[in-house]
PDB file of C-alpha atoms in Angstrom:
ATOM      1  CA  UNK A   1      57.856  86.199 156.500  1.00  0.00           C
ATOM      2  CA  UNK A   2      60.351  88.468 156.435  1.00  0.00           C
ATOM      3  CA  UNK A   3      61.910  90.036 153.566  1.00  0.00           C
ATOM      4  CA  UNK A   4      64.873  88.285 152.965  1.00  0.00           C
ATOM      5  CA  UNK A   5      63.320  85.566 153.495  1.00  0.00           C
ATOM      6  CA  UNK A   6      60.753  86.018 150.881  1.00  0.00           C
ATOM      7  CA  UNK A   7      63.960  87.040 148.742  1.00  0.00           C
ATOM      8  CA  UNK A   8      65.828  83.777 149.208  1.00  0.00           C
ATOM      9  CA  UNK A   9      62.338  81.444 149.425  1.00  0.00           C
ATOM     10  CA  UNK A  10      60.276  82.695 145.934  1.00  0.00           C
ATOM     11  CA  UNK A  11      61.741  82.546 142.435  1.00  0.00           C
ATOM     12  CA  UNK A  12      58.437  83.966 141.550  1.00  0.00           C
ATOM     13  CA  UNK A  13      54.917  84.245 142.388  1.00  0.00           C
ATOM     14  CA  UNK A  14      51.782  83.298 140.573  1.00  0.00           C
ATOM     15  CA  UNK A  15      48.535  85.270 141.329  1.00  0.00           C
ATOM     16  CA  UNK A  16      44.809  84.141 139.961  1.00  0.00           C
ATOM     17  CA  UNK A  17      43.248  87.318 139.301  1.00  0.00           C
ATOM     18  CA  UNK A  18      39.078  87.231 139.424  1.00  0.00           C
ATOM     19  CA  UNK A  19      38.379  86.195 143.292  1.00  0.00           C
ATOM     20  CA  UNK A  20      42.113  86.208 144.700  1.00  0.00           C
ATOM     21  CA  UNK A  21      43.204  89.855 143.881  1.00  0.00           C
ATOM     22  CA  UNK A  22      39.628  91.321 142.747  1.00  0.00           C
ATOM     23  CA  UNK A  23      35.697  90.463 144.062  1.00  0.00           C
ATOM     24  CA  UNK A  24      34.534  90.433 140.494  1.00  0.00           C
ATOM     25  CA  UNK A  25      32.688  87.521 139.899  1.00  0.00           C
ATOM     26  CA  UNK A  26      29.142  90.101 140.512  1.00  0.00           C
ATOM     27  CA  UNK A  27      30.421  91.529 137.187  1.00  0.00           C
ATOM     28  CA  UNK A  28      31.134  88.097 135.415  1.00  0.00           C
ATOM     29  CA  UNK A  29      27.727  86.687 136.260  1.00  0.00           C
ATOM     30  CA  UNK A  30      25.885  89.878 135.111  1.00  0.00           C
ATOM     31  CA  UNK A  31      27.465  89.192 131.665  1.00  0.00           C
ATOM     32  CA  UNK A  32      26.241  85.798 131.998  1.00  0.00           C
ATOM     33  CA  UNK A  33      22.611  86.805 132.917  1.00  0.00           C
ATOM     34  CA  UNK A  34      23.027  89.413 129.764  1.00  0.00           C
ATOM     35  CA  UNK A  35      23.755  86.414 127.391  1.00  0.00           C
ATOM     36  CA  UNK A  36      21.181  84.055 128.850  1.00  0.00           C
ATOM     37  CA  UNK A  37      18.678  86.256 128.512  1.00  0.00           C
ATOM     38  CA  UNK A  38      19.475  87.214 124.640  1.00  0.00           C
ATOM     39  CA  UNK A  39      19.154  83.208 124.215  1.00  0.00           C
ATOM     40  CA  UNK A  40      15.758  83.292 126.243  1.00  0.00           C
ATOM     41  CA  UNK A  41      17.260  81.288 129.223  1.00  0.00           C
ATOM     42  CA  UNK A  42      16.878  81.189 133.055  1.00  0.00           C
ATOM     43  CA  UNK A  43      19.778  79.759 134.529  1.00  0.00           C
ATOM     44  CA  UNK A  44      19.796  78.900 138.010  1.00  0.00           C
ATOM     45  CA  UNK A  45      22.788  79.862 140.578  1.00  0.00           C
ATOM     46  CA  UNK A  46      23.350  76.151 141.214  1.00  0.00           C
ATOM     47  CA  UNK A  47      23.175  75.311 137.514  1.00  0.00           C
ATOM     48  CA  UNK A  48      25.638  78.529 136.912  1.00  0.00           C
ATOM     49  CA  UNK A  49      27.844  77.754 139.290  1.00  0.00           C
ATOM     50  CA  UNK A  50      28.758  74.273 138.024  1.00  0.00           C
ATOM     51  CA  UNK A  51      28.606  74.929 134.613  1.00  0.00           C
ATOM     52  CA  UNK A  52      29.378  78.637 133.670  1.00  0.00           C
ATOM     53  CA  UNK A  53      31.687  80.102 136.801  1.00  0.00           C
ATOM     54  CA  UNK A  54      34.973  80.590 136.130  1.00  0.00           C
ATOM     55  CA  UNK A  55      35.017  79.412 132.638  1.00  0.00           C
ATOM     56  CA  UNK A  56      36.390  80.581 129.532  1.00  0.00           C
ATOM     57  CA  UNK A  57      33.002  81.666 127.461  1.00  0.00           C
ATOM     58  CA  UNK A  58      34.173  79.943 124.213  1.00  0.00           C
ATOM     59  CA  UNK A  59      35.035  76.771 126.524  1.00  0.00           C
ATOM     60  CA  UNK A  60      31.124  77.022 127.633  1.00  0.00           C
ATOM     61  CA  UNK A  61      29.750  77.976 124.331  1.00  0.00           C
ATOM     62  CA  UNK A  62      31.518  74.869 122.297  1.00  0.00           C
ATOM     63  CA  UNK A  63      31.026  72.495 125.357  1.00  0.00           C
ATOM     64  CA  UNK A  64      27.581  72.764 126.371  1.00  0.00           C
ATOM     65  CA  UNK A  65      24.558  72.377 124.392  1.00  0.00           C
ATOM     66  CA  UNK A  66      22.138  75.590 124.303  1.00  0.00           C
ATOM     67  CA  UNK A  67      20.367  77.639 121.621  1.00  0.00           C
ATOM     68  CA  UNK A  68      23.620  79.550 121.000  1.00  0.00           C
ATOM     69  CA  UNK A  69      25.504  76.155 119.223  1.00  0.00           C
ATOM     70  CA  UNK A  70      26.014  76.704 115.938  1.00  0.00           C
ATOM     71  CA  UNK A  71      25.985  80.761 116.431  1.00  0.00           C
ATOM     72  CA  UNK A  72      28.850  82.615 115.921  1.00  0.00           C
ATOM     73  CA  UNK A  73      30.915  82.288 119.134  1.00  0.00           C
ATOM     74  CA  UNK A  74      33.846  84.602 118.323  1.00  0.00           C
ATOM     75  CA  UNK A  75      30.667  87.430 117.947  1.00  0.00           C
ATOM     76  CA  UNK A  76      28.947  86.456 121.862  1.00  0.00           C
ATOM     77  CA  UNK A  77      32.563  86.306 123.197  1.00  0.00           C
ATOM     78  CA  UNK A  78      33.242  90.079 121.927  1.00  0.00           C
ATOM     79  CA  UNK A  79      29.926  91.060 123.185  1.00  0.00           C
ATOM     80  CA  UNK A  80      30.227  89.315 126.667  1.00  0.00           C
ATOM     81  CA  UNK A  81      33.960  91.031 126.523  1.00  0.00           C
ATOM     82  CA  UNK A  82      32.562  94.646 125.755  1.00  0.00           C
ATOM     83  CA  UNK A  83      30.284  94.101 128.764  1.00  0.00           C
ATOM     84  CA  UNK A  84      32.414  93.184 130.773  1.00  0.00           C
ATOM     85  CA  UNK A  85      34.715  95.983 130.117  1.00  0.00           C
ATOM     86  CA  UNK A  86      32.089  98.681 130.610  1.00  0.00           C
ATOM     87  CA  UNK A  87      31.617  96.826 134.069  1.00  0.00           C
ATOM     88  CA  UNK A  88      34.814  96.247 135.302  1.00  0.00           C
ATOM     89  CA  UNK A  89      34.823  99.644 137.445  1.00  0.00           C
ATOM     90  CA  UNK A  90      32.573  97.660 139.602  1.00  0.00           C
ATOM     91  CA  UNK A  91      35.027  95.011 140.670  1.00  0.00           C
ATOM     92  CA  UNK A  92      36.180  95.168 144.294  1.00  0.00           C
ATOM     93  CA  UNK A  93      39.936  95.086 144.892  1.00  0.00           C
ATOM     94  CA  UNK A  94      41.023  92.138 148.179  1.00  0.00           C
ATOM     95  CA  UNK A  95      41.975  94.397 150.550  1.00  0.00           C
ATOM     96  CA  UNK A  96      45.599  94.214 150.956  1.00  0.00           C
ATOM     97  CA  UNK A  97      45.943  92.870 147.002  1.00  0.00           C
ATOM     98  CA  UNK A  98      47.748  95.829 145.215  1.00  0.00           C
ATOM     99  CA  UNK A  99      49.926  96.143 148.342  1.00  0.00           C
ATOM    100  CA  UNK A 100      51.486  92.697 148.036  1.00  0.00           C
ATOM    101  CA  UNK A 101      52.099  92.724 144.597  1.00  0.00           C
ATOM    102  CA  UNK A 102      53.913  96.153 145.150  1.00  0.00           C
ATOM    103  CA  UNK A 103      55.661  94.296 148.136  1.00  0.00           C
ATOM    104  CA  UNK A 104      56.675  91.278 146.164  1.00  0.00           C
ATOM    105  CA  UNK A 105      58.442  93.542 143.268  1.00  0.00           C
ATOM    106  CA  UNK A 106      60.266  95.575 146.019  1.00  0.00           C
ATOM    107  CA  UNK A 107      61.637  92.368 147.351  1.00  0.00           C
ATOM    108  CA  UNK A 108      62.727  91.987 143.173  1.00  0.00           C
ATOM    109  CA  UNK A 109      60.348  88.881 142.950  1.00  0.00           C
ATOM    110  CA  UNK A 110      58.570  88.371 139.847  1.00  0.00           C
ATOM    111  CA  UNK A 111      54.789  88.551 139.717  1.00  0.00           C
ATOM    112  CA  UNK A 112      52.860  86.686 137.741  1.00  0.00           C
ATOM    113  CA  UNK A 113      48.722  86.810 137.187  1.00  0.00           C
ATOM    114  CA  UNK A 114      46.834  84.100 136.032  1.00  0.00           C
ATOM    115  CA  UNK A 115      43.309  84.384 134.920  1.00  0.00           C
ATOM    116  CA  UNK A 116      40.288  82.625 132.852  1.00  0.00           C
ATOM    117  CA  UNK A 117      39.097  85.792 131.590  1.00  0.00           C
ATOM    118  CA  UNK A 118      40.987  87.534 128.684  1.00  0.00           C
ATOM    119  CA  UNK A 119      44.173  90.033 128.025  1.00  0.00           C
ATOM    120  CA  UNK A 120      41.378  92.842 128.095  1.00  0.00           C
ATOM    121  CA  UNK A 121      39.845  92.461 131.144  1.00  0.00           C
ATOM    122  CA  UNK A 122      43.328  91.677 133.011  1.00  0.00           C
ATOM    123  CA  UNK A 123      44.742  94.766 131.851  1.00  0.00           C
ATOM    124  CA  UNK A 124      41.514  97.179 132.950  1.00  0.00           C
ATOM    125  CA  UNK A 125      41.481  95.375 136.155  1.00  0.00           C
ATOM    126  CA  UNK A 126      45.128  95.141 136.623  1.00  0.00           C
ATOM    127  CA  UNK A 127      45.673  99.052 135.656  1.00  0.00           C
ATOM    128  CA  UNK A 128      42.410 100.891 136.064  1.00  0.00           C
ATOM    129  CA  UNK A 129      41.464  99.130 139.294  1.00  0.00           C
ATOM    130  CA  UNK A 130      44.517  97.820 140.850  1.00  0.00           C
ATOM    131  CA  UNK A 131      47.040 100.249 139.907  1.00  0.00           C
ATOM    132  CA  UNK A 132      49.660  97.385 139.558  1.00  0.00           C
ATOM    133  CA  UNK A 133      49.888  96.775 135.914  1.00  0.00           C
ATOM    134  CA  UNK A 134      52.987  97.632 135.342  1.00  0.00           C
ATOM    135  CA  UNK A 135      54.649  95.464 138.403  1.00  0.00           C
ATOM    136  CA  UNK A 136      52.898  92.637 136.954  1.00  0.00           C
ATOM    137  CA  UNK A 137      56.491  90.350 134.990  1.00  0.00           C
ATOM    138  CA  UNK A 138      53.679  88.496 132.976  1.00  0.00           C
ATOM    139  CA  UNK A 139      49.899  87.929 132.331  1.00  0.00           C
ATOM    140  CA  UNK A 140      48.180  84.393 130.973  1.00  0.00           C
ATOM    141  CA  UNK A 141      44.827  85.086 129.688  1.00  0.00           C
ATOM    142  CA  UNK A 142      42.399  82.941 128.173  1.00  0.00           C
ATOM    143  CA  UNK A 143      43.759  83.729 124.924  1.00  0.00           C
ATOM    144  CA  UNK A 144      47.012  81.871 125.958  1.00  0.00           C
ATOM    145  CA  UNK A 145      45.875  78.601 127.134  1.00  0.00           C
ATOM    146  CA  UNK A 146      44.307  75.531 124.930  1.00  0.00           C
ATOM    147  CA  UNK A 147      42.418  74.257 127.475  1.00  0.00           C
ATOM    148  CA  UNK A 148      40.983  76.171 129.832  1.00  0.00           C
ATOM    149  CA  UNK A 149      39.961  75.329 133.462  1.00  0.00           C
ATOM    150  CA  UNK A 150      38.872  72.544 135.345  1.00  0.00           C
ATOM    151  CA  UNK A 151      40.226  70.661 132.979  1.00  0.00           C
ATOM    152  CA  UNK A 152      42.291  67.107 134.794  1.00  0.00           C
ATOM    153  CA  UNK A 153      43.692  66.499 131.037  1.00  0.00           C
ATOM    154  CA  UNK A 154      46.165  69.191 131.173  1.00  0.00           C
ATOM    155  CA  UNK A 155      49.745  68.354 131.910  1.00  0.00           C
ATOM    156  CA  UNK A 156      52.417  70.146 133.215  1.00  0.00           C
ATOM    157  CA  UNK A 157      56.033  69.167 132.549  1.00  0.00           C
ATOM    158  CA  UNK A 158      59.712  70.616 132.821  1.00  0.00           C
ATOM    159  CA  UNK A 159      62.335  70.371 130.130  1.00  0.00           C
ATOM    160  CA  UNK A 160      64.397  67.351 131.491  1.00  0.00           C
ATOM    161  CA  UNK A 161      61.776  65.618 133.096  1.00  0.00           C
TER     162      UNK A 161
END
């Protein structure tokens, strides 16, 4: 594409953060393994996978039964959060990632990232590790959202539609 075309063909451009701009789901699952083992757990990589991955933690920790229910889930969020913080210097940037989001805003097209994890982690990974944060038009975190993902019940509509 060339760039008037990606001038005249994007009114913007939304970007899902953890696994599309950064490698960091090593980091997310070592906060996992951290939490399940504070419960006493052993969760396997399959069970993980379709259960935890990619999730919002206070989606998992209202949704599925395990000896945390009932605990304080605003607490194990900050924890996991904290972690996850003091980890994200381990994330791997997509080769090529910071370079098309500087592209995109010298073409004057908005950027957008999208992500499951919260405001804190998107803005260490989007300035500490990616060097973009302040390119980036807007950020929707976790906090943002009412249902997180997979979820088939949300619905997406436009005013006058």
């Amino acid at each position: 594409m060339t760039d008037a075309e990606a001038r005249q063909t994007a009114d913007a451009v939304l970007l899902n953060m953890d696994g599309t701009l950064v490698l960091s789901e090593s980091v997310h699952r070592q906060c996992w393994d951290r939490f399940f083992e504070y419960w006493g757990m052993d969760v396997s990589d399959r069970e993980y996978e379709q259960t935890y991955m990619g999730r919002r933690a206070t989606d998992v920790m209202a949704e599925v039964p395990g000896p945390w229910t009932g605990a304080d889930t605003e607490e194990s969020v900050r924890t996991m959060t904290d972690l996850a913080l003091s980890l994200a210097g381990d994330v791997e940037a997509v080769p090529g990632a910071p370079d098309l989001i500087r592209w995109l805003k010298s073409m004057d097209v908005p950027v957008a990232v999208v992500t499951s994890a919260g405001a804190p982690w998107a803005d260490r990974v989007l300035s500490d590790k990616l060097g973009v944060q302040h390119l980036v038009d807007a950020v929707v975190s976790a906090e943002q959202v009412t249902v997180g993902k997979p979820s088939w019940a949300v619905q997406f509509s436009r005013p006058g539609v």
